[in-house]
Tab-separated table of C-alpha atoms and ligand atoms in Angstrom:
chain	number	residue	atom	x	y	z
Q	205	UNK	CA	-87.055	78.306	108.755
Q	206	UNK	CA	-86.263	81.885	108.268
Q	207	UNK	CA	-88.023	85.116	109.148
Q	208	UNK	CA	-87.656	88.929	108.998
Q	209	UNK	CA	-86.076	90.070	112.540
Q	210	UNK	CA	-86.570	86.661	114.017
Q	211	UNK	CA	-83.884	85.933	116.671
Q	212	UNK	CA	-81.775	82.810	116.601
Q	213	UNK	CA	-80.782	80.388	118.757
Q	214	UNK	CA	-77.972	78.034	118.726
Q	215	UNK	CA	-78.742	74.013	120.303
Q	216	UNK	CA	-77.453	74.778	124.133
Q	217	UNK	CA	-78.137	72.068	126.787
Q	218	UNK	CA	-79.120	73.883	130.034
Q	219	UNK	CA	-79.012	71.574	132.983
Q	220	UNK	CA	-82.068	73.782	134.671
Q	221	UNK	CA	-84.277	72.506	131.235
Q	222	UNK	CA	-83.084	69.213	130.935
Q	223	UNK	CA	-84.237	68.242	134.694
Q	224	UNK	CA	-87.221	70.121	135.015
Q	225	UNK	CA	-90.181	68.324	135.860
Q	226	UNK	CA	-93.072	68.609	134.146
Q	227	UNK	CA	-95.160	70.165	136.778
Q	228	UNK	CA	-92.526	72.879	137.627
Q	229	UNK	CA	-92.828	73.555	133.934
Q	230	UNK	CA	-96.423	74.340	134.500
Q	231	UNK	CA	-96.318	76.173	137.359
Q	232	UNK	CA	-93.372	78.544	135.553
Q	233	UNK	CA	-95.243	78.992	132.360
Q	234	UNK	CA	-98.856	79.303	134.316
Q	235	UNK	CA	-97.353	81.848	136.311
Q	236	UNK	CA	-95.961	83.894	133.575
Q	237	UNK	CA	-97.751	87.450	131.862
Q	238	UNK	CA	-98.974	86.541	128.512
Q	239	UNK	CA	-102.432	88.149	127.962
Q	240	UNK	CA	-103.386	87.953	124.047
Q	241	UNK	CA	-101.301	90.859	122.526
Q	242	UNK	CA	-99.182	90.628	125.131
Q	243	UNK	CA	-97.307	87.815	124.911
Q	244	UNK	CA	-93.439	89.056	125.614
Q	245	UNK	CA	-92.327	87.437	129.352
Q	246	UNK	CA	-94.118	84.142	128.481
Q	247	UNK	CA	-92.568	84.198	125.082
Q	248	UNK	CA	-89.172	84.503	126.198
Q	249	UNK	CA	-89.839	81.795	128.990
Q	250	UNK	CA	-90.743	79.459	126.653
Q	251	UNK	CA	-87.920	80.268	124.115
Q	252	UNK	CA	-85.349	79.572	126.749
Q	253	UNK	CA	-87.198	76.546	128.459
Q	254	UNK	CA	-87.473	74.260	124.341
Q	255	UNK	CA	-84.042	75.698	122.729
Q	256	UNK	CA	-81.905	73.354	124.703
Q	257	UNK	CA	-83.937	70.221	122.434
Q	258	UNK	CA	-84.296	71.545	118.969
Q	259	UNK	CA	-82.251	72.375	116.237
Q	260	UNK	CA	-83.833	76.175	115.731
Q	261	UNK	CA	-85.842	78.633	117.279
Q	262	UNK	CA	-87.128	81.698	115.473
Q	263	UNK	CA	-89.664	84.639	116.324
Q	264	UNK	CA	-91.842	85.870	113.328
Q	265	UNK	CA	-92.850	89.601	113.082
Q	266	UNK	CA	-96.105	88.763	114.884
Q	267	UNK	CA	-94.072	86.732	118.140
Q	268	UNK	CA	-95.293	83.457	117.318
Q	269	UNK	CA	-92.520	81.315	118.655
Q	270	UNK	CA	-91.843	78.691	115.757
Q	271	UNK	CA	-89.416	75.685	117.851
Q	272	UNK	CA	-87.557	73.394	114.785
Q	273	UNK	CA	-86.273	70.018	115.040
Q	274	UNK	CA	-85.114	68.505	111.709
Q	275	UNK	CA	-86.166	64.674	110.910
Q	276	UNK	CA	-85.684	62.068	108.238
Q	277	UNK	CA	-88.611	63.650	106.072
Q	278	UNK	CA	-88.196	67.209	105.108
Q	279	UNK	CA	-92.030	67.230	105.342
Q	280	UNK	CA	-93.613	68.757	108.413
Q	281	UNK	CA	-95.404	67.836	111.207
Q	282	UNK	CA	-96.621	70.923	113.113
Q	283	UNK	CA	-97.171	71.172	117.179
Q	284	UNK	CA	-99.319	73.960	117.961
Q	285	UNK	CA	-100.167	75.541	121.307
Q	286	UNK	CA	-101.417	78.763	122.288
Q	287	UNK	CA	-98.890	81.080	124.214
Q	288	UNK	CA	-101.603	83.521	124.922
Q	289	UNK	CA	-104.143	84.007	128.120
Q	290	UNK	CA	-107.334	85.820	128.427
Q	291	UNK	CA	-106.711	89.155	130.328
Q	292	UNK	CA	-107.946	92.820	129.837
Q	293	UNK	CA	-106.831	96.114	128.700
Q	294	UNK	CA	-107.320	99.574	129.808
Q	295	UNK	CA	-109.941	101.534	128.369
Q	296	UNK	CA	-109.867	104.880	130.135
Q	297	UNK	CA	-108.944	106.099	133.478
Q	298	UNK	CA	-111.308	108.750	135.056
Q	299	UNK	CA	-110.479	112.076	136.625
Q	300	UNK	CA	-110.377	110.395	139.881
Q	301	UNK	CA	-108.255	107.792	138.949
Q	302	UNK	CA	-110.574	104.627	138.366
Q	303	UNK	CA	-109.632	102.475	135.190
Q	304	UNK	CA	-112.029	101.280	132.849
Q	305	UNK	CA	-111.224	98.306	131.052
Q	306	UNK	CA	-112.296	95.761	128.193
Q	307	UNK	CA	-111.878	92.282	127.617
Q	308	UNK	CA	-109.158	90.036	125.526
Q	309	UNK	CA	-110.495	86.658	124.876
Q	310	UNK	CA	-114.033	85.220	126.349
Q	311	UNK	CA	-114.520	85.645	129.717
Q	312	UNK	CA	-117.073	85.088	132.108
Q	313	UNK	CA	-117.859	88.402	132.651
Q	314	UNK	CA	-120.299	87.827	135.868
Q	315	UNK	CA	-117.228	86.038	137.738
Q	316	UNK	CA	-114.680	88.239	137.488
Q	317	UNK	CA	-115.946	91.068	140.100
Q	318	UNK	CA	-114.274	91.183	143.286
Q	319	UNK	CA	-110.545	89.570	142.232
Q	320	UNK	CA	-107.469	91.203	142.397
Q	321	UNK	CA	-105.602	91.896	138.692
Q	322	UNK	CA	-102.158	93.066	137.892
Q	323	UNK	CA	-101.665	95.452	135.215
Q	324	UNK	CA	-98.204	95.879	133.524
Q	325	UNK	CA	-96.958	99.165	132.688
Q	326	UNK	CA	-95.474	100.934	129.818
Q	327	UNK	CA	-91.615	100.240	131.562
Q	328	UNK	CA	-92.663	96.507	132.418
Q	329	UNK	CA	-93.509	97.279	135.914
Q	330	UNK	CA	-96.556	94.865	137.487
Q	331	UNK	CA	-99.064	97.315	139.248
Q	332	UNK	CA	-101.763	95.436	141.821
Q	333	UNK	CA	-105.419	96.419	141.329
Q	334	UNK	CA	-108.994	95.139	142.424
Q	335	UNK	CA	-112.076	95.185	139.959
Q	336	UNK	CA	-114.491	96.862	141.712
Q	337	UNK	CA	-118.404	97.670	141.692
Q	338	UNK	CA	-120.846	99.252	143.399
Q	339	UNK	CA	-121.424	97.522	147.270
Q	340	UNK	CA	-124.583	95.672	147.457
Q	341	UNK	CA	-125.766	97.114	150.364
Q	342	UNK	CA	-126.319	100.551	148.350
Q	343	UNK	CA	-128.145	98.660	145.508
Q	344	UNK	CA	-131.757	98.203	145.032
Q	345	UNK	CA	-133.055	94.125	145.444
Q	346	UNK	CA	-133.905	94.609	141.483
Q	347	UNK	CA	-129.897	95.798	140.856
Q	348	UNK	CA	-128.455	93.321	143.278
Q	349	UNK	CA	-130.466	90.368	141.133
Q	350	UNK	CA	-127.994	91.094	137.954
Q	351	UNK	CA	-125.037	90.581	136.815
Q	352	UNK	CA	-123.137	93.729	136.198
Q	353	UNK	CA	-121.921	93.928	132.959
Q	354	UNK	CA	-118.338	94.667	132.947
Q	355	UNK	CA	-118.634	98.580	131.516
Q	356	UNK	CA	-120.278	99.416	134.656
Q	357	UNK	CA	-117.297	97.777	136.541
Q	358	UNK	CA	-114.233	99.284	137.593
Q	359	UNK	CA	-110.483	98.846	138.938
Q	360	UNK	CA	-109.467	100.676	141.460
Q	361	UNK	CA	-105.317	100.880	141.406
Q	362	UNK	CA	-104.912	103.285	144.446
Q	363	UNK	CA	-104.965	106.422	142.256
Q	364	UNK	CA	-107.143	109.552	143.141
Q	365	UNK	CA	-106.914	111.309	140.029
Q	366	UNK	CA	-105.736	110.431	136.189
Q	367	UNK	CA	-102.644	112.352	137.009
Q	368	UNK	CA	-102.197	110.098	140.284
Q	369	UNK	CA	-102.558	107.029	137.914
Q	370	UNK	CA	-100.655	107.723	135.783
Q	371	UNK	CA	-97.535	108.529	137.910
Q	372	UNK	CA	-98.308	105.056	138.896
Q	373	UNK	CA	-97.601	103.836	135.306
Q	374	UNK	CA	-101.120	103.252	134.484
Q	375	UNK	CA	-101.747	104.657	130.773
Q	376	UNK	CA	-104.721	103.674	128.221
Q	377	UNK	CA	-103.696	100.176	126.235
Q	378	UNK	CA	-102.297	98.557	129.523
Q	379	UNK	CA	-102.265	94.758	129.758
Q	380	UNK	CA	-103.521	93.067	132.750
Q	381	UNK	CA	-104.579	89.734	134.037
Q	382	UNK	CA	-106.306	88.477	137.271
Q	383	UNK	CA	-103.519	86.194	138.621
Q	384	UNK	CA	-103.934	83.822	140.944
Q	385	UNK	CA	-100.112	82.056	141.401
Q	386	UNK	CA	-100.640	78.099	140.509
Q	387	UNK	CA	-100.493	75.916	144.155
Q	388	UNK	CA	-101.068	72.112	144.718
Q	389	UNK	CA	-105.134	71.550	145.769
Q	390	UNK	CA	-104.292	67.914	146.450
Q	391	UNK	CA	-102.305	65.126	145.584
Q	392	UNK	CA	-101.891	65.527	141.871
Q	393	UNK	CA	-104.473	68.085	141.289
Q	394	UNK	CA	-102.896	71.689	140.632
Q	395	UNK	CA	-104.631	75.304	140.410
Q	396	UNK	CA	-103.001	77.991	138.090
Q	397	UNK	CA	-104.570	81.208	136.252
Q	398	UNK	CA	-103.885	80.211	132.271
Q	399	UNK	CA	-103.935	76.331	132.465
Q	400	UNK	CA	-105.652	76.939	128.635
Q	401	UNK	CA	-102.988	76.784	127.084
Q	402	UNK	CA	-99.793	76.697	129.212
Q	403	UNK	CA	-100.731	73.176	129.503
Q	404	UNK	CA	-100.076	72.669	125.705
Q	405	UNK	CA	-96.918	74.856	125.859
Q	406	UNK	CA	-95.539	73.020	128.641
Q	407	UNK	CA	-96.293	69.756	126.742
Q	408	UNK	CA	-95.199	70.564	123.527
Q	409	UNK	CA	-91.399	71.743	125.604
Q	410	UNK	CA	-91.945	68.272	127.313
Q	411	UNK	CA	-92.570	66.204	124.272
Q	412	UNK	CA	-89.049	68.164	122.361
Q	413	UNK	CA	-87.196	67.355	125.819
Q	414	UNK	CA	-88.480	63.335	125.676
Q	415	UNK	CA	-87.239	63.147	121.901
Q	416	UNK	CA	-84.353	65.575	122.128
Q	417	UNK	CA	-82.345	62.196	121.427
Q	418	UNK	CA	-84.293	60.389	119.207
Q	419	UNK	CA	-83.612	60.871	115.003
Q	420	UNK	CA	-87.630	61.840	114.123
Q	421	UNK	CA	-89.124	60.256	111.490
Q	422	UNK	CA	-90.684	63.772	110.290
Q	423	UNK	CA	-89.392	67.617	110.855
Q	424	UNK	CA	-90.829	68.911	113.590
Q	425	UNK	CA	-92.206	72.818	113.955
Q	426	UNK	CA	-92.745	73.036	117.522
Q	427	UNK	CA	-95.468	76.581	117.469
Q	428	UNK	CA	-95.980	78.466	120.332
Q	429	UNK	CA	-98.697	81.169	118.513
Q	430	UNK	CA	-100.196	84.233	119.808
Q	431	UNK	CA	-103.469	85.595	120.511
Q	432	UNK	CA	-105.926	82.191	120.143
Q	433	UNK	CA	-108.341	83.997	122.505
Q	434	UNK	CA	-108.882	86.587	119.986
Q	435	UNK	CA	-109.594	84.267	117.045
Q	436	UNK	CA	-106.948	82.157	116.477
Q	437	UNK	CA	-104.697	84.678	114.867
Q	438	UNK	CA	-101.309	83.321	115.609
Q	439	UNK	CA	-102.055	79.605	114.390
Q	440	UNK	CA	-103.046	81.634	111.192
Q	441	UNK	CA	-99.930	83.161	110.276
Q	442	UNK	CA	-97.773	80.274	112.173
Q	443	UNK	CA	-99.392	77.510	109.746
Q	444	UNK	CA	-98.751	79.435	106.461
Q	445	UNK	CA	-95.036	80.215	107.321
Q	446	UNK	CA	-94.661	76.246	108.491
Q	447	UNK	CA	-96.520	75.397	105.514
Q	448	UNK	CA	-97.221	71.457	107.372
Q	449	UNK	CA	-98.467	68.417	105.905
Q	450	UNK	CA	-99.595	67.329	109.238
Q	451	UNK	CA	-100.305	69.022	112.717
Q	452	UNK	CA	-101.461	68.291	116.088
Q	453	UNK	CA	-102.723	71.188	117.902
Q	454	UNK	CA	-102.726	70.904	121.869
Q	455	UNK	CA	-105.245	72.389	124.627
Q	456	UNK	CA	-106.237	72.898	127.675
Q	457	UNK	CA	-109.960	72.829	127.278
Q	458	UNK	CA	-113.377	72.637	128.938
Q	459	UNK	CA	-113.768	70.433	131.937
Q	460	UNK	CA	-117.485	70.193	132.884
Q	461	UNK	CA	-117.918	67.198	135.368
Q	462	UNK	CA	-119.088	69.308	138.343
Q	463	UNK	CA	-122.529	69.730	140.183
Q	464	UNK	CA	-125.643	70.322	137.494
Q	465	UNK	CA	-124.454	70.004	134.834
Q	466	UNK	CA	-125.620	66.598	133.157
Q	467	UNK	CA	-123.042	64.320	131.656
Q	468	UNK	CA	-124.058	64.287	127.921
Q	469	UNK	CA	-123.170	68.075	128.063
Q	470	UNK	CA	-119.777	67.908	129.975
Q	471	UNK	CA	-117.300	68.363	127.126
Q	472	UNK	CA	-114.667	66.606	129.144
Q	473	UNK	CA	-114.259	65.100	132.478
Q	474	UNK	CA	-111.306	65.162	134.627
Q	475	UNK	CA	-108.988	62.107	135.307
Q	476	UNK	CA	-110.186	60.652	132.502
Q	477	UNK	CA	-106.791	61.402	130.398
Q	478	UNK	CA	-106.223	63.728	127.202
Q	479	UNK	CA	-109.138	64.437	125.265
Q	480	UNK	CA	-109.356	63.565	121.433
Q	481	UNK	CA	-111.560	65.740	119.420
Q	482	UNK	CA	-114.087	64.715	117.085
Q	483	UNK	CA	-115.387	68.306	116.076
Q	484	UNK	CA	-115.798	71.486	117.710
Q	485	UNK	CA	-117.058	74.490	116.210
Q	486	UNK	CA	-113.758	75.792	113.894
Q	487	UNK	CA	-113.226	72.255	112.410
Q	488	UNK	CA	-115.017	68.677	111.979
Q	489	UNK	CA	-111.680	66.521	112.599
Q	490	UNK	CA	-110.656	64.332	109.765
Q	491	UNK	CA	-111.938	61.036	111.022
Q	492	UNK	CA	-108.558	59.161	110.434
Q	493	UNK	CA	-106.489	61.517	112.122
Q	494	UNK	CA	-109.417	60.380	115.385
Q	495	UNK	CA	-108.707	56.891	113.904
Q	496	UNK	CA	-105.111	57.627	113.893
Q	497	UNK	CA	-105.032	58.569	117.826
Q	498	UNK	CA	-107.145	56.076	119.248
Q	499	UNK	CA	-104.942	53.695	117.539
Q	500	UNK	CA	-102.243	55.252	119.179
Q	501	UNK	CA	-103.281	55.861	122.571
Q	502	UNK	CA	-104.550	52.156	122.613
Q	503	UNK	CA	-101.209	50.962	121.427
Q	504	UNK	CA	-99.062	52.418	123.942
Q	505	UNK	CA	-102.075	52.124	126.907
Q	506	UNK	CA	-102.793	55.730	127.229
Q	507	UNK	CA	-106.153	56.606	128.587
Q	508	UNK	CA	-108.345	59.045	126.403
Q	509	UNK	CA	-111.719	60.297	126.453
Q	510	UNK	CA	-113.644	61.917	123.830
Q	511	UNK	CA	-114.070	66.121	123.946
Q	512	UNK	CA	-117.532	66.130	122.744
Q	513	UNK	CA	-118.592	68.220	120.163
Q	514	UNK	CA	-118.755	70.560	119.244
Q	515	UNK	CA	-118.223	73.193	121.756
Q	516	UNK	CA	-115.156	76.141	121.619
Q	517	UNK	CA	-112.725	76.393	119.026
Q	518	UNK	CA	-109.035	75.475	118.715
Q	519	UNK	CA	-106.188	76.722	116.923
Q	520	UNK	CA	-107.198	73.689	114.922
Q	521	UNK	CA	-109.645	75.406	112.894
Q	522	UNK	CA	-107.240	78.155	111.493
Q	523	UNK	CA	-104.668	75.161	110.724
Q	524	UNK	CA	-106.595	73.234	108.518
Q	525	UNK	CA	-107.602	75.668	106.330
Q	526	UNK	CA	-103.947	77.187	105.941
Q	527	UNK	CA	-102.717	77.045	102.233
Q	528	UNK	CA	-103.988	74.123	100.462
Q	529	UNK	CA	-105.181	72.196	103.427
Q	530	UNK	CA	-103.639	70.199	106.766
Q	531	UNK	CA	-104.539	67.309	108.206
Q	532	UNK	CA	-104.732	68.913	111.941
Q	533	UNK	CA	-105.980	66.612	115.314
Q	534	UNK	CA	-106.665	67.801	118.560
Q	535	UNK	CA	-105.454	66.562	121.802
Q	536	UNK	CA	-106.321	68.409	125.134
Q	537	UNK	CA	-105.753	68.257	128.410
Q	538	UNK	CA	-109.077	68.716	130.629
Q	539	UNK	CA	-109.150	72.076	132.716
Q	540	UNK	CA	-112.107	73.054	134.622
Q	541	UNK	CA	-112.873	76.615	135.136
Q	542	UNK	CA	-110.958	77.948	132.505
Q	543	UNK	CA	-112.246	81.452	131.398
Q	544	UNK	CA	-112.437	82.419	134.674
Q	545	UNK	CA	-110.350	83.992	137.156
Q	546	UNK	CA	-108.480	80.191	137.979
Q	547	UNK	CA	-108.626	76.776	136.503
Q	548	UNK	CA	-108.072	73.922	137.709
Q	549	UNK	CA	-106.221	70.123	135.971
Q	550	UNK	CA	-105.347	66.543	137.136
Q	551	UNK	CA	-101.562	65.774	136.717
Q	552	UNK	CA	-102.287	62.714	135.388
Q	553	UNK	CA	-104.495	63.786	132.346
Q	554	UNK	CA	-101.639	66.223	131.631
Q	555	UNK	CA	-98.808	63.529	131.844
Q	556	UNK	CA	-100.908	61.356	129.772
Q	557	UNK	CA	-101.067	64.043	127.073
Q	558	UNK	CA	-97.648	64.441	127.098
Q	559	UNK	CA	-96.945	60.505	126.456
Q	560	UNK	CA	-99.405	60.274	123.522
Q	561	UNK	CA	-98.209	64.068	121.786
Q	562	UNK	CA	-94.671	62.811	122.356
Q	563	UNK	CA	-95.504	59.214	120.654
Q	564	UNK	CA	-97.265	60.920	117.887
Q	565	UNK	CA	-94.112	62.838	117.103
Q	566	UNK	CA	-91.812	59.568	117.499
Q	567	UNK	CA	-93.855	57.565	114.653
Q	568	UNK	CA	-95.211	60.607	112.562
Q	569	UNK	CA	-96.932	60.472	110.077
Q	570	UNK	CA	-98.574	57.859	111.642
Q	571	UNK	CA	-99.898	56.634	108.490
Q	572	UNK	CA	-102.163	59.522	107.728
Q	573	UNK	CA	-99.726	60.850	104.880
G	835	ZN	ZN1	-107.107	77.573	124.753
């Protein structure tokens, strides 16, 4: 697979790669900057961490990172998973050196007061700041009742004028992300800021490492893509330059079984394993690619749930409608919280995702073809 300006690497086995564990994958790529747009230190994790375990890697003009293995069949089976996190960008900084900012990607906007973000410079430096609002104890009952809608928020970066902020590095078009750096809760259960989707990326890298020695029955495009949290944009242009026949597109996606919230309307529950979709609202899932999975997952004993539909949307829904058509399924791992400032996943629904992606890609096309 070619592509203007793309940079290629050579098959290299790094010893770091080839032991990893799965969860130190996580916590690497979790930890990494990669707000939608700005995608550069995660990409270049990730190109380093799957080179070692396929035959090519190139970059396209747009940074998707497109990962090749070459099988039997010359047709392709496409991987997808999002590189990209929901962060913010810098709007405006005021004459006394208080940044205004706007979202990338969905976020929960009356959650994100009070946490800390860092912003990264111009020159790649990481600046600290805290979103800020007005203290309640100055606000009427009637104010302190609302939300407050993120233009009448703030961040404060330690600056006392635009000229003070901007010695600091801080400039209009900044990148920045509330990061929380991903811990252990308890046994098995981790806590990272961009668990949607660094749990695909990390199983997509886990799935090439588990076949790097196997001959695959199809060619393999393992796509990292850019900016999903502004409208699947990546998956867009990744799909048309993979051209597929087939593609599995991986997520970390809505947990809901917490307090009040009833169970017919919790799109996945935790410990429960991956979840398959039926439909959510980019794309109604070809029912034998669902077929195809179950069949799977049952085969090999791999416990699955059902995301129920049809909430979010998935790089899925840009996939399937590339070219002439793709049969695309969707496999996620369960993350609660995610669109806030930290999520939350089971290690065991995200090993179990990794088993059934990497079986998938060992028997490809599965019959669907
Ligand atoms: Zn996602």
């Amino acid at each position: 697979m070619e592509a203007a300006g793309s940079h290629s690497y050579t098959r290299q086995h790094s010893r770091e790669a080839k032991t990893m564990q799965p969860v130190d994958l996580l916590r690497e790529l979790s930890d990494a900057f990669g707000v939608a747009g700005f995608e550069d230190e995660v990409r270049d994790l990730i190109k380093e961490r799957v080179a070692p375990f396929v035959d090519d890697v190139v970059v396209d003009a747009l940074g998707n990172v497109i990962a090749v293995r070459k099988g039997k069949d010359e047709r392709v089976l496409m991987l997808d998973a999002h590189m990209d996190e929901v962060g913010f960008i810098v709007k405006w900084v005021d004459d006394k050196g208080y940044v205004r900012f706007a979202p990338l990607g969905g976020w929960d906007e009356r959650i994100i007061g009070g946490h800390r973000v860092v912003l990264r410079t111009r020159q790649g430096a990481k600046r600290l700041g805290v979103i800020g609002s007005a203290p309640p104890h100055i606000l009427s009952a009637d104010e302190r009742s609302k939300p407050i809608p993120m233009d009448k928020m703030f961040i404060d970066v330690g600056a006392t004028s635009r000229q003070e902020a901007s010695a600091l590095g801080v400039e209009i078009g900044d990148p920045m992300t509330i990061h929380y750096p991903f811990a252990e809760i308890a046994d098995g259960y981790v806590t990272g800021k961009a668990l949607d989707d660094r749990a695909g990326c990390a199983t997509l890298i886990e799935a090439a490492r588990r076949l790097a020695d196997v001959k695959l029955p199809m060619t393999t495009a393992f796509s990292f893509v850019f900016g999903e949290e502004l409208g699947l944009r990546g998956a867009t242009t990744a799909s048309f330059h993979i051209d597929p026949v087939l593609a599995l597109a991986v997520e970390g996606t809505i947990g809901a079984d917490m307090p009040g919230i009833a169970e017919e309307s919790q799109p996945t529950r935790l410990g429960r394993g991956p979840a398959v979709s039926v439909a959510d609202r980019s794309i109604v899932v070809s029912p034998k690619v669902v077929r195809a999975i179950e069949a799977l997952a049952d085969k090999h004993k791999i416990p699955y749930q059902y995301k129920l539909p049809t909430y979010g949307s998935t790089d899925a829904g840009a996939i399937h409608l590339s070219r002439g058509g793709v049969l695309v399924g969707i496999v996620s791992v369960p993350c609660r919280f995610i669109h806030s400032p930290v999520s939350t996943l089971r290690v065991a629904d995200f090993e179990n995702t990794i088993r059934l992606v990497t079986e998938f890609t060992r028997t490809a096309p599965n019959g669907l073809l």
